[in-house]
Amino acid sequence: PKIFSRRATRRMQEILLLYLGLTALTSLGLLVAGMGTFDSLSHAMTTSSTGGFSTRASSIASFQSASIEWVLICGMFLGGMNLGILWWLCKRKISVIRSNNELRLYLLMFLGGAMMFWLKGDFTGSFGSQSRDALFKMSSIFSTTGFTNQNWEFSSGISAIALLVMATGGMAGSAGGGYGVHRLIELVKYLRRELTRKYNRQAVRKIKVSGEVLDERVLDKLQGFTAIFIFIVASGSFLLSLSKNSLTIVDAIAISLSAFVTAGPPITESGLVTDFGVLGHITLVLLMIIGPVSYTHLTLPTKA
């Protein structure tokens, strides 16, 4: 069965209802956690949209509240999920949700990434505090929201993991940016098929995602999007390096990627970089405009 109504007007109403519901729940949770009315509504709206804008200069770190961070962890996690999954949850279609490959990988990457942050991160305090920090950073980076609860600096090994997670981004049909979990699944299965064909030319292998066979046209678009994604981030890195000679290649890539997926603060090893020339600022503006246009179209599953 279809997830949303076929009528465009009805479908938009259903999607709007989901966003309003998520925003209302997050806002209520923040109110209960001790955040003021205006702050809770502002942060709820930017959480459900994964925008990451805060009313405070130091973002969530200014509140110094574990309860607020837990609410936002849940909000950012849901913000990075497919709207269809949330709609199925509302309709209690548990069997359909279980068969969704994208959701399985999303959960695996979320929990695995949080575990890596906890094991390799420089967290201090009790086990509960360290776990919360790891989950907060993972949910903020994975959903490309960009909220910060402490400093945004990572050691070299964790920086690489954080950049890969940020580049992947949320699920199809979510407000999160990035390459997309669904495209990652398609890409891995496509590469596996091509390797199989290389050693067995007679092999016939169809690519399935969540029980649906992918059309060859979809795979052609996947290759094109992958090439464009890499090209834009690489071009942004090159222009940023020209605008600021002191940037390392890793920091240039991190800043370009963060702007392209609209994830907020870049993950750099040299701290926050803000002093860009005219060329750098123009590059960042273009990256932030091009990014949402290229990947925010809704790619919702249509079959159970």
mmCIF file of N, CA and C in Angstrom, residues 56-159:
data_model
loop_
_atom_site.group_PDB
_atom_site.id
_atom_site.type_symbol
_atom_site.label_atom_id
_atom_site.label_comp_id
_atom_site.label_asym_id
_atom_site.label_seq_id
_atom_site.Cartn_x
_atom_site.Cartn_y
_atom_site.Cartn_z
ATOM 1 N N ARG A 56 21.099 30.779 21.315
ATOM 2 C CA ARG A 56 22.280 31.087 22.113
ATOM 3 C C ARG A 56 23.539 30.987 21.268
ATOM 4 N N ALA A 57 24.500 31.860 21.541
ATOM 5 C CA ALA A 57 25.745 31.874 20.767
ATOM 6 C C ALA A 57 26.526 30.574 20.921
ATOM 7 N N SER A 58 26.487 29.981 22.109
ATOM 8 C CA SER A 58 27.218 28.735 22.351
ATOM 9 C C SER A 58 26.326 27.511 22.182
ATOM 10 N N SER A 59 25.212 27.674 21.472
ATOM 11 C CA SER A 59 24.299 26.579 21.160
ATOM 12 C C SER A 59 23.792 25.899 22.436
ATOM 13 N N ILE A 60 23.667 24.604 22.434
ATOM 14 C CA ILE A 60 23.067 23.865 23.559
ATOM 15 C C ILE A 60 23.987 23.864 24.776
ATOM 16 N N ALA A 61 25.257 24.114 24.570
ATOM 17 C CA ALA A 61 26.205 24.134 25.691
ATOM 18 C C ALA A 61 25.852 25.202 26.719
ATOM 19 N N SER A 62 25.155 26.257 26.299
ATOM 20 C CA SER A 62 24.829 27.355 27.218
ATOM 21 C C SER A 62 23.796 26.943 28.266
ATOM 22 N N PHE A 63 23.008 25.902 27.995
ATOM 23 C CA PHE A 63 21.963 25.492 28.937
ATOM 24 C C PHE A 63 22.490 24.598 30.049
ATOM 25 N N GLN A 64 23.560 23.857 29.766
ATOM 26 C CA GLN A 64 24.158 22.984 30.780
ATOM 27 C C GLN A 64 23.106 22.093 31.445
ATOM 28 N N SER A 65 22.314 21.417 30.601
ATOM 29 C CA SER A 65 21.228 20.585 31.116
ATOM 30 C C SER A 65 21.243 19.223 30.431
ATOM 31 N N ALA A 66 21.373 18.168 31.240
ATOM 32 C CA ALA A 66 21.353 16.812 30.689
ATOM 33 C C ALA A 66 19.970 16.473 30.124
ATOM 34 N N SER A 67 18.906 16.928 30.786
ATOM 35 C CA SER A 67 17.546 16.633 30.328
ATOM 36 C C SER A 67 17.282 17.234 28.954
ATOM 37 N N ILE A 68 17.722 18.473 28.749
ATOM 38 C CA ILE A 68 17.541 19.130 27.458
ATOM 39 C C ILE A 68 18.301 18.372 26.368
ATOM 40 N N GLU A 69 19.494 17.930 26.686
ATOM 41 C CA GLU A 69 20.289 17.201 25.700
ATOM 42 C C GLU A 69 19.630 15.882 25.323
ATOM 43 N N TRP A 70 19.042 15.178 26.288
ATOM 44 C CA TRP A 70 18.361 13.918 25.985
ATOM 45 C C TRP A 70 17.160 14.141 25.079
ATOM 46 N N VAL A 71 16.415 15.204 25.323
ATOM 47 C CA VAL A 71 15.265 15.513 24.463
ATOM 48 C C VAL A 71 15.731 15.792 23.034
ATOM 49 N N LEU A 72 16.802 16.559 22.896
ATOM 50 C CA LEU A 72 17.305 16.902 21.574
ATOM 51 C C LEU A 72 17.925 15.698 20.873
ATOM 52 N N ILE A 73 18.517 14.792 21.640
ATOM 53 C CA ILE A 73 19.038 13.561 21.037
ATOM 54 C C ILE A 73 17.906 12.805 20.340
ATOM 55 N N CYS A 74 16.788 12.661 21.041
ATOM 56 C CA CYS A 74 15.622 11.976 20.461
ATOM 57 C C CYS A 74 15.068 12.746 19.264
ATOM 58 N N GLY A 75 14.993 14.081 19.395
ATOM 59 C CA GLY A 75 14.460 14.905 18.313
ATOM 60 C C GLY A 75 15.317 14.850 17.066
ATOM 61 N N MET A 76 16.648 14.939 17.237
ATOM 62 C CA MET A 76 17.549 14.898 16.075
ATOM 63 C C MET A 76 17.561 13.514 15.444
ATOM 64 N N PHE A 77 17.474 12.479 16.266
ATOM 65 C CA PHE A 77 17.419 11.115 15.737
ATOM 66 C C PHE A 77 16.183 10.924 14.857
ATOM 67 N N LEU A 78 15.030 11.398 15.336
ATOM 68 C CA LEU A 78 13.801 11.290 14.545
ATOM 69 C C LEU A 78 13.841 12.207 13.332
ATOM 70 N N GLY A 79 14.493 13.375 13.462
ATOM 71 C CA GLY A 79 14.599 14.296 12.339
ATOM 72 C C GLY A 79 15.393 13.725 11.179
ATOM 73 N N GLY A 80 16.310 12.806 11.476
ATOM 74 C CA GLY A 80 17.101 12.184 10.415
ATOM 75 C C GLY A 80 16.459 10.948 9.826
ATOM 76 N N MET A 81 15.293 10.564 10.328
ATOM 77 C CA MET A 81 14.596 9.372 9.825
ATOM 78 C C MET A 81 13.676 9.704 8.657
ATOM 79 N N ASN A 82 13.369 8.691 7.893
ATOM 80 C CA ASN A 82 12.439 8.822 6.780
ATOM 81 C C ASN A 82 11.044 9.157 7.306
ATOM 82 N N LEU A 83 10.397 10.126 6.687
ATOM 83 C CA LEU A 83 9.035 10.476 7.089
ATOM 84 C C LEU A 83 8.080 9.293 6.961
ATOM 85 N N GLY A 84 8.345 8.434 5.972
ATOM 86 C CA GLY A 84 7.499 7.266 5.793
ATOM 87 C C GLY A 84 7.568 6.322 6.987
ATOM 88 N N ILE A 85 8.766 6.203 7.578
ATOM 89 C CA ILE A 85 8.922 5.356 8.767
ATOM 90 C C ILE A 85 8.084 5.910 9.916
ATOM 91 N N LEU A 86 8.145 7.237 10.094
ATOM 92 C CA LEU A 86 7.358 7.866 11.160
ATOM 93 C C LEU A 86 5.866 7.694 10.913
ATOM 94 N N TRP A 87 5.461 7.773 9.646
ATOM 95 C CA TRP A 87 4.045 7.599 9.319
ATOM 96 C C TRP A 87 3.607 6.158 9.587
ATOM 97 N N TRP A 88 4.485 5.207 9.247
ATOM 98 C CA TRP A 88 4.181 3.810 9.538
ATOM 99 C C TRP A 88 4.076 3.575 11.039
ATOM 100 N N LEU A 89 4.941 4.243 11.820
ATOM 101 C CA LEU A 89 4.875 4.119 13.268
ATOM 102 C C LEU A 89 3.524 4.602 13.795
ATOM 103 N N CYS A 90 3.062 5.724 13.243
ATOM 104 C CA CYS A 90 1.760 6.255 13.656
ATOM 105 C C CYS A 90 0.640 5.281 13.312
ATOM 106 N N LYS A 91 0.791 4.553 12.207
ATOM 107 C CA LYS A 91 -0.239 3.598 11.787
ATOM 108 C C LYS A 91 0.026 2.191 12.314
ATOM 109 N N ARG A 92 1.079 2.045 13.125
ATOM 110 C CA ARG A 92 1.426 0.776 13.771
ATOM 111 C C ARG A 92 1.698 -0.336 12.760
ATOM 112 N N LYS A 93 2.343 0.010 11.645
ATOM 113 C CA LYS A 93 2.717 -1.000 10.649
ATOM 114 C C LYS A 93 4.124 -1.519 10.984
ATOM 115 N N ILE A 94 4.213 -2.247 12.079
ATOM 116 C CA ILE A 94 5.498 -2.705 12.580
ATOM 117 C C ILE A 94 6.155 -3.687 11.621
ATOM 118 N N SER A 95 5.364 -4.575 11.013
ATOM 119 C CA SER A 95 5.928 -5.579 10.104
ATOM 120 C C SER A 95 6.585 -4.925 8.889
ATOM 121 N N VAL A 96 5.998 -3.832 8.413
ATOM 122 C CA VAL A 96 6.562 -3.111 7.272
ATOM 123 C C VAL A 96 7.873 -2.444 7.669
ATOM 124 N N ILE A 97 7.939 -1.884 8.868
ATOM 125 C CA ILE A 97 9.131 -1.203 9.344
ATOM 126 C C ILE A 97 10.291 -2.176 9.486
ATOM 127 N N ARG A 98 10.005 -3.371 9.968
ATOM 128 C CA ARG A 98 11.056 -4.370 10.174
ATOM 129 C C ARG A 98 11.735 -4.773 8.883
ATOM 130 N N SER A 99 11.031 -4.713 7.769
ATOM 131 C CA SER A 99 11.588 -5.148 6.481
ATOM 132 C C SER A 99 12.339 -4.034 5.753
ATOM 133 N N ASN A 100 12.441 -2.851 6.376
ATOM 134 C CA ASN A 100 13.088 -1.721 5.712
ATOM 135 C C ASN A 100 14.600 -1.761 5.933
ATOM 136 N N ASN A 101 15.362 -2.025 4.862
ATOM 137 C CA ASN A 101 16.817 -2.131 4.960
ATOM 138 C C ASN A 101 17.467 -0.816 5.356
ATOM 139 N N GLU A 102 16.908 0.282 4.885
ATOM 140 C CA GLU A 102 17.496 1.583 5.168
ATOM 141 C C GLU A 102 17.441 1.900 6.661
ATOM 142 N N LEU A 103 16.317 1.566 7.298
ATOM 143 C CA LEU A 103 16.189 1.820 8.728
ATOM 144 C C LEU A 103 17.190 0.979 9.514
ATOM 145 N N ARG A 104 17.397 -0.255 9.093
ATOM 146 C CA ARG A 104 18.359 -1.117 9.779
ATOM 147 C C ARG A 104 19.762 -0.513 9.723
ATOM 148 N N LEU A 105 20.172 -0.052 8.555
ATOM 149 C CA LEU A 105 21.502 0.541 8.434
ATOM 150 C C LEU A 105 21.588 1.846 9.208
ATOM 151 N N TYR A 106 20.516 2.633 9.198
ATOM 152 C CA TYR A 106 20.484 3.895 9.952
ATOM 153 C C TYR A 106 20.710 3.629 11.442
ATOM 154 N N LEU A 107 20.001 2.629 11.988
ATOM 155 C CA LEU A 107 20.153 2.283 13.399
ATOM 156 C C LEU A 107 21.545 1.739 13.684
ATOM 157 N N LEU A 108 22.050 0.911 12.779
ATOM 158 C CA LEU A 108 23.376 0.319 12.967
ATOM 159 C C LEU A 108 24.460 1.392 12.958
ATOM 160 N N MET A 109 24.367 2.324 12.011
ATOM 161 C CA MET A 109 25.361 3.392 11.935
ATOM 162 C C MET A 109 25.247 4.325 13.137
ATOM 163 N N PHE A 110 24.033 4.600 13.578
ATOM 164 C CA PHE A 110 23.835 5.495 14.713
ATOM 165 C C PHE A 110 24.441 4.910 15.987
ATOM 166 N N LEU A 111 24.104 3.665 16.282
ATOM 167 C CA LEU A 111 24.605 3.036 17.500
ATOM 168 C C LEU A 111 26.103 2.749 17.401
ATOM 169 N N GLY A 112 26.550 2.301 16.219
ATOM 170 C CA GLY A 112 27.966 2.021 16.031
ATOM 171 C C GLY A 112 28.810 3.284 16.120
ATOM 172 N N GLY A 113 28.324 4.374 15.514
ATOM 173 C CA GLY A 113 29.045 5.634 15.574
ATOM 174 C C GLY A 113 29.118 6.180 16.983
ATOM 175 N N ALA A 114 28.011 6.099 17.723
ATOM 176 C CA ALA A 114 27.998 6.560 19.112
ATOM 177 C C ALA A 114 28.973 5.747 19.963
ATOM 178 N N MET A 115 29.047 4.448 19.688
ATOM 179 C CA MET A 115 29.987 3.599 20.424
ATOM 180 C C MET A 115 31.434 4.006 20.128
ATOM 181 N N MET A 116 31.723 4.301 18.861
ATOM 182 C CA MET A 116 33.078 4.721 18.499
ATOM 183 C C MET A 116 33.428 6.052 19.148
ATOM 184 N N PHE A 117 32.476 6.985 19.156
ATOM 185 C CA PHE A 117 32.717 8.271 19.813
ATOM 186 C C PHE A 117 33.014 8.075 21.300
ATOM 187 N N TRP A 118 32.265 7.163 21.924
ATOM 188 C CA TRP A 118 32.446 6.922 23.357
ATOM 189 C C TRP A 118 33.792 6.267 23.648
ATOM 190 N N LEU A 119 34.199 5.319 22.787
ATOM 191 C CA LEU A 119 35.443 4.599 23.011
ATOM 192 C C LEU A 119 36.665 5.455 22.727
ATOM 193 N N LYS A 120 36.598 6.268 21.664
ATOM 194 C CA LYS A 120 37.769 7.019 21.215
ATOM 195 C C LYS A 120 37.723 8.500 21.582
ATOM 196 N N GLY A 121 36.586 8.981 22.051
ATOM 197 C CA GLY A 121 36.462 10.397 22.367
ATOM 198 C C GLY A 121 37.112 10.758 23.691
ATOM 199 N N ASP A 122 37.374 12.036 23.860
ATOM 200 C CA ASP A 122 37.985 12.526 25.098
ATOM 201 C C ASP A 122 36.907 13.004 26.066
ATOM 202 N N PHE A 123 35.948 12.136 26.375
ATOM 203 C CA PHE A 123 34.860 12.505 27.267
ATOM 204 C C PHE A 123 35.281 12.335 28.723
ATOM 205 N N THR A 124 34.719 13.167 29.568
ATOM 206 C CA THR A 124 35.015 13.091 30.996
ATOM 207 C C THR A 124 33.712 12.961 31.778
ATOM 208 N N GLY A 125 33.827 12.598 33.045
ATOM 209 C CA GLY A 125 32.655 12.479 33.889
ATOM 210 C C GLY A 125 32.195 11.046 34.040
ATOM 211 N N SER A 126 30.981 10.874 34.519
ATOM 212 C CA SER A 126 30.424 9.549 34.760
ATOM 213 C C SER A 126 30.101 8.840 33.447
ATOM 214 N N PHE A 127 29.774 7.556 33.558
ATOM 215 C CA PHE A 127 29.411 6.767 32.370
ATOM 216 C C PHE A 127 28.194 7.353 31.679
ATOM 217 N N GLY A 128 27.195 7.773 32.488
ATOM 218 C CA GLY A 128 25.991 8.363 31.912
ATOM 219 C C GLY A 128 26.279 9.636 31.155
ATOM 220 N N SER A 129 27.167 10.468 31.700
ATOM 221 C CA SER A 129 27.528 11.721 31.044
ATOM 222 C C SER A 129 28.283 11.467 29.748
ATOM 223 N N GLN A 130 29.198 10.518 29.767
ATOM 224 C CA GLN A 130 29.958 10.191 28.562
ATOM 225 C C GLN A 130 29.056 9.607 27.475
ATOM 226 N N SER A 131 28.143 8.746 27.875
ATOM 227 C CA SER A 131 27.210 8.143 26.910
ATOM 228 C C SER A 131 26.330 9.211 26.281
ATOM 229 N N ARG A 132 25.849 10.147 27.099
ATOM 230 C CA ARG A 132 25.003 11.223 26.589
ATOM 231 C C ARG A 132 25.765 12.088 25.596
ATOM 232 N N ASP A 133 27.007 12.422 25.915
ATOM 233 C CA ASP A 133 27.811 13.238 25.015
ATOM 234 C C ASP A 133 28.036 12.531 23.678
ATOM 235 N N ALA A 134 28.325 11.237 23.745
ATOM 236 C CA ALA A 134 28.559 10.474 22.518
ATOM 237 C C ALA A 134 27.300 10.409 21.662
ATOM 238 N N LEU A 135 26.148 10.146 22.283
ATOM 239 C CA LEU A 135 24.887 10.077 21.550
ATOM 240 C C LEU A 135 24.489 11.434 20.994
ATOM 241 N N PHE A 136 24.755 12.494 21.755
ATOM 242 C CA PHE A 136 24.408 13.836 21.293
ATOM 243 C C PHE A 136 25.221 14.200 20.051
ATOM 244 N N LYS A 137 26.515 13.966 20.115
ATOM 245 C CA LYS A 137 27.366 14.291 18.965
ATOM 246 C C LYS A 137 26.990 13.458 17.747
ATOM 247 N N MET A 138 26.711 12.179 17.975
ATOM 248 C CA MET A 138 26.346 11.315 16.860
ATOM 249 C C MET A 138 25.033 11.743 16.224
ATOM 250 N N SER A 139 24.028 12.019 17.033
ATOM 251 C CA SER A 139 22.734 12.431 16.488
ATOM 252 C C SER A 139 22.833 13.779 15.783
ATOM 253 N N SER A 140 23.635 14.690 16.313
ATOM 254 C CA SER A 140 23.788 16.004 15.698
ATOM 255 C C SER A 140 24.516 15.924 14.362
ATOM 256 N N ILE A 141 25.558 15.094 14.304
ATOM 257 C CA ILE A 141 26.339 14.963 13.072
ATOM 258 C C ILE A 141 25.591 14.135 12.036
ATOM 259 N N PHE A 142 25.016 13.009 12.462
ATOM 260 C CA PHE A 142 24.367 12.090 11.528
ATOM 261 C C PHE A 142 23.147 12.719 10.875
ATOM 262 N N SER A 143 22.383 13.485 11.642
ATOM 263 C CA SER A 143 21.198 14.146 11.090
ATOM 264 C C SER A 143 21.551 15.458 10.406
ATOM 265 N N THR A 144 22.829 15.840 10.471
ATOM 266 C CA THR A 144 23.348 17.121 9.938
ATOM 267 C C THR A 144 22.637 18.318 10.558
ATOM 268 N N THR A 145 22.241 18.192 11.840
ATOM 269 C CA THR A 145 21.615 19.314 12.535
ATOM 270 C C THR A 145 22.658 20.348 12.939
ATOM 271 N N GLY A 146 23.722 19.903 13.612
ATOM 272 C CA GLY A 146 24.806 20.809 13.945
ATOM 273 C C GLY A 146 24.753 21.451 15.313
ATOM 274 N N PHE A 147 23.862 20.993 16.194
ATOM 275 C CA PHE A 147 23.870 21.496 17.567
ATOM 276 C C PHE A 147 25.170 21.073 18.258
ATOM 277 N N THR A 148 25.669 21.898 19.166
ATOM 278 C CA THR A 148 26.860 21.554 19.932
ATOM 279 C C THR A 148 26.548 21.655 21.424
ATOM 280 N N ASN A 149 26.988 20.653 22.165
ATOM 281 C CA ASN A 149 26.805 20.667 23.616
ATOM 282 C C ASN A 149 28.122 20.908 24.356
ATOM 283 N N GLN A 150 29.248 20.769 23.638
ATOM 284 C CA GLN A 150 30.569 21.089 24.165
ATOM 285 C C GLN A 150 31.374 21.634 23.000
ATOM 286 N N ASN A 151 32.691 21.533 23.081
ATOM 287 C CA ASN A 151 33.497 21.958 21.932
ATOM 288 C C ASN A 151 33.289 20.977 20.781
ATOM 289 N N TRP A 152 33.583 21.414 19.598
ATOM 290 C CA TRP A 152 33.337 20.638 18.385
ATOM 291 C C TRP A 152 34.656 20.117 17.816
ATOM 292 N N GLU A 153 35.601 19.800 18.691
ATOM 293 C CA GLU A 153 36.902 19.316 18.266
ATOM 294 C C GLU A 153 36.998 17.811 18.491
ATOM 295 N N PHE A 154 37.637 17.125 17.544
ATOM 296 C CA PHE A 154 37.798 15.687 17.618
ATOM 297 C C PHE A 154 39.257 15.331 17.357
ATOM 298 N N SER A 155 39.692 14.199 17.914
ATOM 299 C CA SER A 155 41.026 13.713 17.598
ATOM 300 C C SER A 155 41.039 13.216 16.158
ATOM 301 N N SER A 156 42.230 12.952 15.627
ATOM 302 C CA SER A 156 42.356 12.619 14.206
ATOM 303 C C SER A 156 41.520 11.410 13.801
ATOM 304 N N GLY A 157 41.597 10.342 14.589
ATOM 305 C CA GLY A 157 40.842 9.145 14.230
ATOM 306 C C GLY A 157 39.348 9.364 14.258
ATOM 307 N N ILE A 158 38.855 10.064 15.260
ATOM 308 C CA ILE A 158 37.430 10.331 15.372
ATOM 309 C C ILE A 158 36.976 11.332 14.320
ATOM 310 N N SER A 159 37.839 12.255 13.936
ATOM 311 C CA SER A 159 37.483 13.227 12.894
ATOM 312 C C SER A 159 37.127 12.526 11.598
#
